[in-house]
Every structure is written in C-alpha cells, then in structure tokens.
XYZ file of C-alpha atoms in Angstrom:
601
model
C 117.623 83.490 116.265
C 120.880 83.612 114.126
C 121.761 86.026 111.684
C 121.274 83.497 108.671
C 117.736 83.059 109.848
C 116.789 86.712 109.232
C 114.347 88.589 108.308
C 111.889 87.054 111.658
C 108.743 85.321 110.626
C 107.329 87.656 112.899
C 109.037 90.756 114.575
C 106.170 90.804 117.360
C 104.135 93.288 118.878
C 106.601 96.087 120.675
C 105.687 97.322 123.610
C 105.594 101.150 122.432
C 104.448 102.712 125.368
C 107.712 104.554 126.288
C 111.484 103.880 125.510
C 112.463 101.986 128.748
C 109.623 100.095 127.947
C 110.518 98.946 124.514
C 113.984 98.509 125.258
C 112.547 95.720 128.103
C 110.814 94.389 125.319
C 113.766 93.697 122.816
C 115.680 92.350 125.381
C 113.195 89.971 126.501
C 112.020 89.103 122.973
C 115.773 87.184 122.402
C 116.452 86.105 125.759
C 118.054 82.780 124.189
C 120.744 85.072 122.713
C 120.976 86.829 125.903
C 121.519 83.935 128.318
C 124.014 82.313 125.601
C 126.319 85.440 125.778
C 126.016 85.560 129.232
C 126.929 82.472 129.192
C 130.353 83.051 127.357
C 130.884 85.835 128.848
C 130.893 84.350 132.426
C 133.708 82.211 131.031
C 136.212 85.016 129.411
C 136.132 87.609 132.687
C 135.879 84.148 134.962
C 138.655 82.756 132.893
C 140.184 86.449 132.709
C 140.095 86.660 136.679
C 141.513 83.406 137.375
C 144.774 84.649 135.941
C 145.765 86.752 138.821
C 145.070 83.585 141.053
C 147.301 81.245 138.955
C 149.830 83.820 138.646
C 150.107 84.414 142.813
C 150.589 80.714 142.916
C 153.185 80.185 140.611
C 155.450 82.724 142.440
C 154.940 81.338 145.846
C 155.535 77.757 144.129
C 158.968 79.338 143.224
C 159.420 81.276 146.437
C 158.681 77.933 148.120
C 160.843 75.759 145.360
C 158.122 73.097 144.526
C 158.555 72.159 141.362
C 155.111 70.187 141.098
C 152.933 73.224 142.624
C 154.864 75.466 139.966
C 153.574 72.414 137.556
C 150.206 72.759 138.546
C 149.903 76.317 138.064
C 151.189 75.961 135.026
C 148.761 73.679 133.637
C 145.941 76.116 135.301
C 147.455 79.170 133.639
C 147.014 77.342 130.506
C 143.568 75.995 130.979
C 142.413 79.980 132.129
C 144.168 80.815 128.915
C 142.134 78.342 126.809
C 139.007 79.188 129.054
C 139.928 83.063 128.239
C 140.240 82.606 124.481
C 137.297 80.220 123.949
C 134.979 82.825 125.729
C 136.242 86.257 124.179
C 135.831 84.054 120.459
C 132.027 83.052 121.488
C 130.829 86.317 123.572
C 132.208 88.575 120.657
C 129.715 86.107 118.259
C 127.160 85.919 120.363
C 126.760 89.898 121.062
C 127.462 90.751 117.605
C 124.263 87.932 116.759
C 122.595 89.561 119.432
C 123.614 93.035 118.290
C 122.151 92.115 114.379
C 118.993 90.788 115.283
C 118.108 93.736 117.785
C 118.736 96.091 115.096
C 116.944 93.669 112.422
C 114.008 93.167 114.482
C 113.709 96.933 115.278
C 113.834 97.664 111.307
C 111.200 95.197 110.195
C 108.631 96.847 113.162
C 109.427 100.168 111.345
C 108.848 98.802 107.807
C 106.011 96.762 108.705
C 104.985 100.266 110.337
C 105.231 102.270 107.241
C 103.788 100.080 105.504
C 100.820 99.251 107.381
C 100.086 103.761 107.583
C 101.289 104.213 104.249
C 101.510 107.974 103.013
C 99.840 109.113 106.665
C 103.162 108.185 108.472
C 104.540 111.394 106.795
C 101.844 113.501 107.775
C 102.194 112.350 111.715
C 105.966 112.365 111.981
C 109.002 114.429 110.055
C 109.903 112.346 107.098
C 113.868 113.090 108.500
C 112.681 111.553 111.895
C 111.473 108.670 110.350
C 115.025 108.217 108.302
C 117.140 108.773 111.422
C 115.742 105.999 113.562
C 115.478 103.542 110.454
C 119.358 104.237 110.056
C 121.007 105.455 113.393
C 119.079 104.587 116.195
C 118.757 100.945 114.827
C 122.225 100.270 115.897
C 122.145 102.503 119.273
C 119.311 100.173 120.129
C 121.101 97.396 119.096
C 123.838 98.237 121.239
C 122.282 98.429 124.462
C 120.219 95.271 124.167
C 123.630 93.146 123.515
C 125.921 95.057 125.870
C 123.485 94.098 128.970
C 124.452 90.815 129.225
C 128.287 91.665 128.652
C 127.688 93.990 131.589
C 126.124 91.057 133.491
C 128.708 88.609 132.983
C 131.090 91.048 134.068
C 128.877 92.117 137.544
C 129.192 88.746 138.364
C 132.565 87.754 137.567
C 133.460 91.015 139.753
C 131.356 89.829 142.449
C 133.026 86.316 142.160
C 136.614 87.664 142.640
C 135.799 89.934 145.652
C 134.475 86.889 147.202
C 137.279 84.719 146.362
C 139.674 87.469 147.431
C 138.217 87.413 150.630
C 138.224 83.873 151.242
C 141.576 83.691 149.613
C 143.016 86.727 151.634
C 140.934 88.247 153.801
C 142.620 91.444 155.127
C 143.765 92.341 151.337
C 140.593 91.132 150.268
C 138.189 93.122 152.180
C 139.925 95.839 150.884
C 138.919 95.245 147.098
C 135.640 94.299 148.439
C 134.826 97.886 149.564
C 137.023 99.607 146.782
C 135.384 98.113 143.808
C 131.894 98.793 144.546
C 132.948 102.597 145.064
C 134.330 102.339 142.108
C 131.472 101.198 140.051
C 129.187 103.663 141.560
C 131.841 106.884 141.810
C 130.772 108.052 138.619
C 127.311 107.607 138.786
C 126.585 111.660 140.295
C 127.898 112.328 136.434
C 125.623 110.545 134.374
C 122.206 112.585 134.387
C 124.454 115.536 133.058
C 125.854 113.162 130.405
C 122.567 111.919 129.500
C 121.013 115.169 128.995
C 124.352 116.273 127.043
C 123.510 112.935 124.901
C 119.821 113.456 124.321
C 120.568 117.032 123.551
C 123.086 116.018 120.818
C 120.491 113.286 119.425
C 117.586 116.427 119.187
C 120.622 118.632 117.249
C 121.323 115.505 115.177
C 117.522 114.581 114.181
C 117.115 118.215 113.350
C 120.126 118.091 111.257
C 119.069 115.269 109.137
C 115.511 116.211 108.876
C 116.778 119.664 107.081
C 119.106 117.646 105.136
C 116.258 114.977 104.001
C 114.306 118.309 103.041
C 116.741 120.170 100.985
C 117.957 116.855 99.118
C 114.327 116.656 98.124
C 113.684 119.812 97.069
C 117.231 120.443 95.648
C 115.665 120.657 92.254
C 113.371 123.423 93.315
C 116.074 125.369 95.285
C 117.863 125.665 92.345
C 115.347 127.207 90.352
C 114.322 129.378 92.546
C 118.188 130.578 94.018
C 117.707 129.155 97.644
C 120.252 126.979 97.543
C 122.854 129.009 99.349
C 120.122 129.767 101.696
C 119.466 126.253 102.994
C 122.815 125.263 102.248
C 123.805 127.838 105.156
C 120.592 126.432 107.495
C 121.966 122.863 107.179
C 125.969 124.263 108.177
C 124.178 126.179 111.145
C 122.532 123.190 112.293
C 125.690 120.475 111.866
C 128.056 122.843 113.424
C 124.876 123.242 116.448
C 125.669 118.992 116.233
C 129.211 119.298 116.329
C 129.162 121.585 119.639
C 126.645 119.427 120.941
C 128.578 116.487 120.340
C 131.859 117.820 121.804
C 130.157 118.688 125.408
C 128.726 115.631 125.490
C 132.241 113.775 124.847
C 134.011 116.391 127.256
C 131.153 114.545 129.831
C 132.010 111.347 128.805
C 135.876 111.478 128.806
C 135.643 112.773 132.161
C 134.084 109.619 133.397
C 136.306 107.982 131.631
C 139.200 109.575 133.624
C 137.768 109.036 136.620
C 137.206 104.736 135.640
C 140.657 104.967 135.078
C 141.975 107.299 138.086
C 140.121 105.822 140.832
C 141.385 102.037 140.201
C 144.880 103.254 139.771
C 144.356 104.902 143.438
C 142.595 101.439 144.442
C 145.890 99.767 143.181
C 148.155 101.932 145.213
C 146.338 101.209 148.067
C 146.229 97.915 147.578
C 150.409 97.568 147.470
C 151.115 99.786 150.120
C 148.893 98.032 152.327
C 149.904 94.602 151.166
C 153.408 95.846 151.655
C 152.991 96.774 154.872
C 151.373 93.199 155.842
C 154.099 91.371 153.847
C 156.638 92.786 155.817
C 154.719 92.078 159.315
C 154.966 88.624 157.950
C 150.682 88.594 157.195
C 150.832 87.124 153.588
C 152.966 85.701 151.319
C 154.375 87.267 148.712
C 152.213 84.375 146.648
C 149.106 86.434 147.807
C 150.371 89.616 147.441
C 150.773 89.366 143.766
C 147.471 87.464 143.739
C 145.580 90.197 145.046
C 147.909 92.919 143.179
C 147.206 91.013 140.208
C 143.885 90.776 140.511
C 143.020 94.612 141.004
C 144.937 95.276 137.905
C 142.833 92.467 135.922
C 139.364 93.924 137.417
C 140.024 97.136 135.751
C 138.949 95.580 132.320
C 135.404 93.990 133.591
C 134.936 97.122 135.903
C 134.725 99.276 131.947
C 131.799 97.383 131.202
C 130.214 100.098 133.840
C 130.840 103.091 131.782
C 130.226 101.272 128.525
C 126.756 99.905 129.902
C 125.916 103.588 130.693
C 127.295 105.201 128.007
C 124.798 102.630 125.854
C 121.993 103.707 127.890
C 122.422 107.182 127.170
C 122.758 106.982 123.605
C 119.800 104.291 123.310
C 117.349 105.793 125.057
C 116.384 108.604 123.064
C 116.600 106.161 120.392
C 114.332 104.094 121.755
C 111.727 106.895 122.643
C 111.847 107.799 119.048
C 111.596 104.621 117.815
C 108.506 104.227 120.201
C 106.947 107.486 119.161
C 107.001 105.954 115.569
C 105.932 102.277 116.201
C 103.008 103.586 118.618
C 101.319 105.369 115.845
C 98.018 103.587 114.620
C 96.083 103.637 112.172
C 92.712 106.212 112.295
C 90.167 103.381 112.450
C 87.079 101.749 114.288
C 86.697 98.118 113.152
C 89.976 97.160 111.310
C 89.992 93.730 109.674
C 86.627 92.596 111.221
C 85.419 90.989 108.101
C 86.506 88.438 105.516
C 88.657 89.235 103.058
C 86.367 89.028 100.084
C 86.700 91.892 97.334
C 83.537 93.951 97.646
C 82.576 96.019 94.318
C 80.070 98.694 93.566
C 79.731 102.317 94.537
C 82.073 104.170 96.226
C 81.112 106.363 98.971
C 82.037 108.602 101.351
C 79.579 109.682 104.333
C 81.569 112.317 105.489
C 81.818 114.751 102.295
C 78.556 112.440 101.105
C 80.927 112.174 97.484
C 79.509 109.157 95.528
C 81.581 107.665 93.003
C 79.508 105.289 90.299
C 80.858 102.023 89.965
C 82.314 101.385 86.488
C 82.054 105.449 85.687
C 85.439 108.116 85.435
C 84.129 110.989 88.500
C 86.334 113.853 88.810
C 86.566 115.563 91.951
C 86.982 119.270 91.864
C 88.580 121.052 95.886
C 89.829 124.655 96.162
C 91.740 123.117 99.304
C 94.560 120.687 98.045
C 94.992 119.481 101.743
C 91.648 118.649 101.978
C 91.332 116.905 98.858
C 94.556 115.048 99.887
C 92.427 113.988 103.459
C 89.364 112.611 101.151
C 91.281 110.865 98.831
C 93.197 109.181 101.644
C 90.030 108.295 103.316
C 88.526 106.894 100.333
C 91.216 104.400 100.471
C 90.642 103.439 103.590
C 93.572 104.212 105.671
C 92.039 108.277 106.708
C 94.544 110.359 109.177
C 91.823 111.550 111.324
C 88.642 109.458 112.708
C 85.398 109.778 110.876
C 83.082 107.360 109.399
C 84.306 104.891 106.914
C 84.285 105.170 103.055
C 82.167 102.341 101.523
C 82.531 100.214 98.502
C 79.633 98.304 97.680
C 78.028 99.063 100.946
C 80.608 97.190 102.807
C 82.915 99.939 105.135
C 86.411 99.969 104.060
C 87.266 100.026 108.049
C 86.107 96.538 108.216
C 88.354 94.845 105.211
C 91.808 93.482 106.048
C 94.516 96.199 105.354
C 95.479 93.928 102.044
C 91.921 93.497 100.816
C 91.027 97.373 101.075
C 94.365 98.318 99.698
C 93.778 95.497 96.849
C 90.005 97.315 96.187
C 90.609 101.004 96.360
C 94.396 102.241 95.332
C 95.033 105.658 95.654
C 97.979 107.624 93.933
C 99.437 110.385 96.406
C 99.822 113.901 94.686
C 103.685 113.122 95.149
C 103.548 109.611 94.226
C 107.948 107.950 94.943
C 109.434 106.259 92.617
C 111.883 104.150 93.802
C 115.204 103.088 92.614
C 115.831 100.768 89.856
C 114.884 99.111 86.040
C 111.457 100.828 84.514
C 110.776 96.743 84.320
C 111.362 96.434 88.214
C 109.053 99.951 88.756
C 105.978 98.397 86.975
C 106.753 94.857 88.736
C 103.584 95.543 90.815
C 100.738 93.268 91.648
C 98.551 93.501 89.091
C 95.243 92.209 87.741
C 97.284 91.126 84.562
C 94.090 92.321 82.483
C 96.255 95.789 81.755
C 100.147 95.535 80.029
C 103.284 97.767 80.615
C 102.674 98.708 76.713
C 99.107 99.663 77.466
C 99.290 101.575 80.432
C 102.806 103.644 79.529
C 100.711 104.842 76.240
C 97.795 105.942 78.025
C 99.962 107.909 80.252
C 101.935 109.230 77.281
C 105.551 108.334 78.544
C 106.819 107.748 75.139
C 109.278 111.109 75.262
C 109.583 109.369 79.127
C 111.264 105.598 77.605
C 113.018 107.513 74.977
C 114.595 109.874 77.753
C 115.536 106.398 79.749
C 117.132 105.112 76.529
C 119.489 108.207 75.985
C 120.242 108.057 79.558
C 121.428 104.664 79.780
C 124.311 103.929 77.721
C 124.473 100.407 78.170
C 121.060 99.342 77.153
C 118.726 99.977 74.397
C 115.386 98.383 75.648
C 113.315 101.403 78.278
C 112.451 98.126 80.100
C 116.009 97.639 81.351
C 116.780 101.417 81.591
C 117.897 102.541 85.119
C 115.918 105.248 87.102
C 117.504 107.009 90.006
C 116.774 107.381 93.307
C 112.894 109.086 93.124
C 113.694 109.335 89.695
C 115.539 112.798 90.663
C 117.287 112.855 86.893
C 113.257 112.617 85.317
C 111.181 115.844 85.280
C 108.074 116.207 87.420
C 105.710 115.564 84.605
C 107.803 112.287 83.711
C 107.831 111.239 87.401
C 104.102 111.789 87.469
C 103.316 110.096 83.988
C 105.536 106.664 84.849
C 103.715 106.907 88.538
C 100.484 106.959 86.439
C 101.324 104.081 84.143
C 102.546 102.372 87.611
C 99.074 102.436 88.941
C 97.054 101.929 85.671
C 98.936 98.377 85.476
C 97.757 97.614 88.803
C 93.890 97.376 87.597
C 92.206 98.176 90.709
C 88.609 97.451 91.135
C 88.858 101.596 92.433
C 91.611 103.955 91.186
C 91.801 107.194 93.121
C 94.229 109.675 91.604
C 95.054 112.734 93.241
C 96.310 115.400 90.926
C 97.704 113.148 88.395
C 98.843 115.596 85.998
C 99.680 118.846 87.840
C 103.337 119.251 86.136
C 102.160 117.873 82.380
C 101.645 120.323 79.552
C 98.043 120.696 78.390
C 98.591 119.128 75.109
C 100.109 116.009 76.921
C 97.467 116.423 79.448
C 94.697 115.945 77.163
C 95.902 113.099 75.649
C 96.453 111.544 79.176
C 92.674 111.968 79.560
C 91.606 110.344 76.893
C 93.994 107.508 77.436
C 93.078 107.094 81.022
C 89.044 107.401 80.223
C 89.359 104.415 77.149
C 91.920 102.322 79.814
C 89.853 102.164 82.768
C 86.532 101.820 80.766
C 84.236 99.662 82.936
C 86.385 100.566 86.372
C 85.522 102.944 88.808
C 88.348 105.725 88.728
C 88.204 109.115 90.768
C 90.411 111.925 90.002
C 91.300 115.045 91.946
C 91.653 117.494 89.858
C 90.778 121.419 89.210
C 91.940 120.962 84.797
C 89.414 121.558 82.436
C 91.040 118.868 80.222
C 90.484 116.141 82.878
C 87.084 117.343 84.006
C 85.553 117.756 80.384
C 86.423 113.618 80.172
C 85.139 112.869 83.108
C 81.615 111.255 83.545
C 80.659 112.740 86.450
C 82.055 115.805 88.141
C 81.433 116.449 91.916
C 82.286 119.612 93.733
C 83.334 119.645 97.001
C 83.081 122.852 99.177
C 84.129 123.301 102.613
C 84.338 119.718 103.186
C 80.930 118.486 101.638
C 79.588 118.116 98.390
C 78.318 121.472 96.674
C 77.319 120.508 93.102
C 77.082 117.553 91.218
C 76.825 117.605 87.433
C 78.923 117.649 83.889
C 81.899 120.304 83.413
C 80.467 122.316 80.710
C 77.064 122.676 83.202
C 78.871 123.578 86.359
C 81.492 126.183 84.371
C 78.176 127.806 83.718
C 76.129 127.732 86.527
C 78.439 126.903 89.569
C 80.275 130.049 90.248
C 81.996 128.242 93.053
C 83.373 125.845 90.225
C 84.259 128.386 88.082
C 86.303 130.072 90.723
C 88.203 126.886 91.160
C 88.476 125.615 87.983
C 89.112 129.098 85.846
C 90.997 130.039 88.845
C 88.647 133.129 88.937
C 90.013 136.374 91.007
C 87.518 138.010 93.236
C 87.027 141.087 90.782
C 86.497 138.830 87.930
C 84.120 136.663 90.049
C 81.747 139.772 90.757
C 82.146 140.893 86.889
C 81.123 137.728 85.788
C 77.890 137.542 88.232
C 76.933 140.883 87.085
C 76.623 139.852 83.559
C 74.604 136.784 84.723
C 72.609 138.653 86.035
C 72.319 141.409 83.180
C 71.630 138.053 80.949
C 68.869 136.838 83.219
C 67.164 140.494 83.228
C 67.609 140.232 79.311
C 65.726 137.125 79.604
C 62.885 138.441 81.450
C 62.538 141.822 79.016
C 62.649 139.595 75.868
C 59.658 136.801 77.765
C 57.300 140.142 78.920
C 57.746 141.755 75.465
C 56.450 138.518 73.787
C 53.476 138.447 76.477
C-alpha cells in the first residue's frame, strides 16, 4: 500500500482484544511495507558499518605504503557511501509510507466505527476520548508499527558487525561482542518506571482534552450562565496536572538517554586502552585498531534505535489500548444483517415499551424521562444501546436488515442533532428520496429568519444556499441549529422519521407553525415525535404515553389532557400540589355528576 493509494478498500477487521494485540495486528496487516524498509534499512546501518572497516584498511594501506590496497579502499569507501545514501533516501520513504498508512488505516477503523454505532458511541465512551485517539494516538500508533522494522534492521546490522569484528579481530572483537549487548539491555531495569510515567501522562492528557472538548461545547452556555472562569480554571488545573506529568516522564526518559550515551563512551574507552595495550605488544595493526575503534563509535547510531524502539512502545501502547477499547465496541444486537436488503414498510413497533406507530399517520410520543425517551427512539431505529427485542417495521425486525437498509427505513434525529461545517447547500446534500426539495423542507421548518441570518453573515454571497455555517453551527442559535437539522432530515424522506425533541429551543409561535408544516410535509409517511408541547401533540394523529418504560395511554391530546393525569403532569408540567388540586375537583365534578343523575331519577 502507498500513500497515493489511500483511503484502503478495506481497513480489515482489528484484532481489538487488547493493545499488544492490535498493535500485532497493524503490523502484520502491511507486512510488504515492513519487509521493504527492512530491507533498506539493512543497507544504510550495513552500508553505515562498513565504514569503520574501509576506513581501518585505508590506514594500514598507508602504514604499509600500497598504493593499490589504499585504491581499493577507496573505491569501497565510496561504494559504502553510495550504499549509505541510497538506503537512508529509501528507509526514510519507506517508514514514513509505512508510518501514513498505519495511522490511515487506524482512522478509517475509527470512522467506519462511528459510523457503524452512530449517536451510541457517545453514550459508551467520553466524546474527548473518542477525539484524542482519532487525532493523537493515530500517529503514536503509527510510530511504533514503522519504527519496528528500523529497529530490526539495526539488531541485525549490530549483530553483523560483532560477528565480523570477531572474525576480523578477535581479541578486540570479543570485546564489543560482550559490551554491546550490555549495552542494549543496561537500560532496560528503567523502562517499567518510564512506561508507567508515560501512561500516566497519556490518562492526564485524555482528561485534559475531554474537559476541553466539553467546555468548547458548552461555551455558549457557560457564558450565560457565568461559569466560564470556573471551567476555564478546571481545564488550567488539569494541563498544568499534564505538564508535571509530562516533565517526570521526560526526566525518565533523558535519563536513559544519558545512560545510551554514557555507557558506549565507557565501551569506547575500553576499547582504546585495550587496543592500545595490544598494539604496543605488537597484537594488531594499527589498520585494526582504528577498524575496531571506528566501528564502536559508528554502532552508537544503530544501538539508539533501542531507546527509540522503547520509547515508541511506551507512548503507543496506551494508544493502542484506547484505540482498542473504542474499535471493540459493538453494536447491541442479535441477528445483524441476516436478511436481504429489501425496504420493509408498514407499522412500526416496539415490543419492549409495546409503542405502535401507524404507518402513514404523525404519533407523538409523550416521556417524563428524556433519557428514556432518548433509549426508545434509538431503538426504534434500530441501532438500541442496550439488548432487548428488536423494533419492527412491517413485521420484519429491524435487527435483521443490513445497517444501510434499517438506517435507509427508520431515520432518527438525536435531541442534539451536529451540524457540520460548511455551505447550507453542502448541509442538505443528503441522500434523499428526491420526492421532498431544500425549498420545501426549510419552509416547513420555518428557517426563513435562519437563510436570512446566513445571508447577513456572509459577506461575500447573497444566495443562503452558498452561505457558510461554522463548525456545529456555533454562530446559529439553538432553535436555528434545531430548525436547519429539521429541514436536514425532512429532505431525506424516510419511509420512518423519528424526531426526538425537535423543537425544544423554538418559540411557541414558531413552534406551531413547525407543526403544521411538518404534519402537511410528511402526509402519507410514518413520522414519530418525542415530545411533551402541546403545540406538537394537538397535530399529532395519535398520541401515546409512555410511563415507566411501557405504554400508559393511548389516545388524542385534548382526551388525555383530560383524563390522563399522568399526561397532564408531563405535558402541563403539573407540580405535585397542583396535581392533587386538580384530582380533587375531578372528583368534586364526578360527585356533581352523580347528584344532578339521582335528582333526575
């Protein structure tokens, strides 16, 4: 895979079962890439190592005054060179390729992830969790599943020269034999404590940006309220918490970074005196001594491929355990995608609450618990977040439908439906039946004060199509947000709309023109709505109350405001007190009845 081929085809299925695990899995998912910088990589530290050996034979070619050995090392010092150059050019290519499509392949799991759970990904993990390993960890990941083969290549290029030192030189060379493997294993008593430094400053970090993610999005609410100084002074607390975090892991790490570049330098002293000493007994040349000199002063660059290789480890594999957390997550199901994908159609309903939508009729829902109305909804789309029996359409279990088919039947509108960045023209861009229009479905969610604020907005355009709306649409107002999320998902012309308190933050005058719109527009589909205003309800066809999880009452608003004290409660938003008043005068009203039927007797 090269980075012009991205996105994949197909990113796989990860192995999720535990970091280690997935980071086994990337690695062996692009073993092409790995084996080609390995490949390169053999050649720089070979061609890197082979200096030393050309260098030791020059001199002794002088010392010895033979012009054609001096010739010969001449023409190897240049081919090492070339071999040197050619493989640093490649093996920085080929990691960086390898580096890329880690980190790409990681991405698209995560998006193919969120897309597949939809809204319940939020309600399973921190939306700031989410962000961090889409962003951050990526490239951690990344950087451990490239840097293993530059860590290999340099193993065995290390491993190469301690042989050839030994054959070349034995009594200097069994020296660096036994030096360099203490070497690459003096520092490993430090690395637990610098892992757990490293995961600990990954936690403070997550944290961080999860509190950051949460004030950004409710910046506009701080400010009303006066918190912002409050969480403003959270989010300090926490980064500086990251900053001391960060520095005792780095203390950790630039100690073992002393001691990769102490203990070599003590190796290299050894080395001369003791090649000194020989020389002088006559042992070696001085050819080999600078051979083997040279040589311990080269492996000093392959022999940082240790630390880096650990140091990568460290940093990935709390990135990876996140990232596994996240991609492990499935979706609350029993029978996913068992049948064809044919569109069913008819009645929608759910054997859980036993709600029962008509097809082709406007039913409006009526919950005193908004989280619970948030679980039904989601489960009469067909993606639930906890197990239960399946909502049916037409008799057929949503379960049982492709993702894309159910999601094509039954859309549901979140109580905090995103808007993303962009045109108003690239918002409504949706897939659509292409029955309903952008004109149509902006009037009957009223966002004609919405265009006109996009117009005045955007000083380079005078068509609301082409207007610009920021990220979430942070510069609209909640009601605006809600109304363009509402003409978003009328366009779409689902064979089931499910909206979930469409019109919380819209004025009642605006609201009761939104009803109307919605109840002529979707004349003929099946729509539900979640909702507890009288505006809505009194439009709605059929209104179903749902208490405690089941269905309560099932009737017409004006009936159930009159009979349903339950629904009153909800609806009227009825205190306790006024509850009790208002069943006392039923009740004084019934007893009026019965004096006014016995007196006629």
């Amino acid at each position: 895979m090269q980075i012009q081929d991205l996105p994949y085809p197909d990113p796989g299925v990860p192995d999720a079962r535990s970091g280690p695990r997935f980071l086994w899995w990337l690695g062996r998912n692009q073993l092409r890439g790995q084996f080609r910088s390995l490949a390169w990589g053999l050649l720089h530290f070979v061609s890197v190592s082979a200096l030393p050996f050309c260098v030791g034979f020059a001199v002794q070619a002088v010392v010895d005054r033979s012009g054609s050995r001096l010739a010969l090392a001449g023409g190897l010092m240049a081919l090492a060179c070339a071999g040197n150059a050619i493989g640093d050019t490649f093996l920085h290519r080929a990691a960086v390729t390898n580096w890329i499509t880690a980190a790409a392949r990681v991405q698209q799991l995560l998006a193919r992830k969120a897309a597949l759970l939809g809204s319940a990904l939020t309600r399973r993990v921190a939306a700031g969790e989410v962000v961090a390993v889409s962003t951050g960890d990526v490239e951690k990941i990344g950087w451990f599943v490239e840097a293993v083969s530059r860590f290999t290549a340099a193993a065995v290029s290390i491993v190469l020269v301690c042989v050839g030192l030994v054959v070349y030189q034995p009594a200097l060379g069994v020296v660096v034999a036994v030096g360099l493997p203490v070497l690459a294993v003096a520092v490993l008593p430090l690395l637990p404590r610098a892992t757990r430094r490293a995961d600990f400053q990954r936690e403070k970090a997550g944290r961080a940006t999860e509190l950051a993610s949460d004030t950004v999005a409710g910046l506009r609410v701080l400010r009303g309220i006066g918190g912002e100084e409050l969480f403003l002074d959270r989010y300090r607390r926490a980064s500086q918490e990251v900053r001391h975090a960060a520095v005792r892991s780095a203390r950790m790490w630039s100690l073992i970074s002393a001691i990769q570049v102490l203990l070599p330098g003590l190796l290299l002293i050894a080395v001369v005196w003791y090649g000194v000493h020989l020389a002088r007994q006559g042992r070696i040349t001085v050819g080999e001594l600078v051979t083997v000199y040279s040589s311990v002063m080269i492996l000093t660059y392959p022999l940082r491929h240790f630390e880096e290789i650990a140091m990568a480890y460290s940093f990935s594999r709390p990135s990876a355990r996140r990232a596994a957390r996240v991609l492990s997550l499935e979706r609350v199901t029993s029978a996913e995608g068992s049948r064809e994908a044919d569109l069913p159609s008819g009645d929608l309903y759910d054997p859980a609450s036993g709600l029962l939508a008509p097809a082709g009729r406007l039913t409006a829902v009526v919950c005193g618990d908004p989280d619970a109305a948030g679980r039904l909804a989601e489960r009469l789309g067909g993606h639930p977040t906890e197990a239960g029996a399946s909502a049916l359409l037409g008799g057929v279990p949503l379960d049982e439908l492709p993702l894309d088919s159910a999601r094509t039947a039954v859309l549901v509108q979140d109580k905090d439906p995103v808007l993303l960045s962009g045109s108003l023209r690239e918002l409504l861009d949706v897939p659509a039946s292409g029955d309903v229009g952008a004109e149509e479905a902006l009037a009957a969610a009223q966002c004609g004060d919405v265009l006109t604020a996009l117009v005045q907005g955007s000083l380079d355009t005078e068509d609301p199509m082409d207007a610009r709306i920021t990220e979430r649409g942070r510069s609209l107002s909640g009601g605006q947000r809600q109304r363009l999320a509402l003409a978003r998902s009328l366009i779409t012309d689902p064979e089931v709309l499910v909206l979930d308190e469409p019109t919380s933050a819209v004025d009642s005058h605006t609201e009761a023109r939104i009803a109307e719109g919605v109840h002529s527009l979707r004349a003929g589909r099946t729509t539900v709505v979640f909702t507890s205003s009288p505006l809505l309800l009194d439009r709605a066809d059929r209104v179903v109350l749902v208490h405690e999880g089941e269905v309560a009452a099932v009737g017409v608003h004006r009936e159930l405001v009159h009979k349903e004290p339950r629904y009153r409660a909800v609806v009227t938003r009825e205190t306790e007190d006024e509850a009790a008043l208002s069943g006392a005068l039923d009740k004084l009203d019934e007893l009026d009845e019965l004096d006014e039927i016995e007196e006629t007797a």
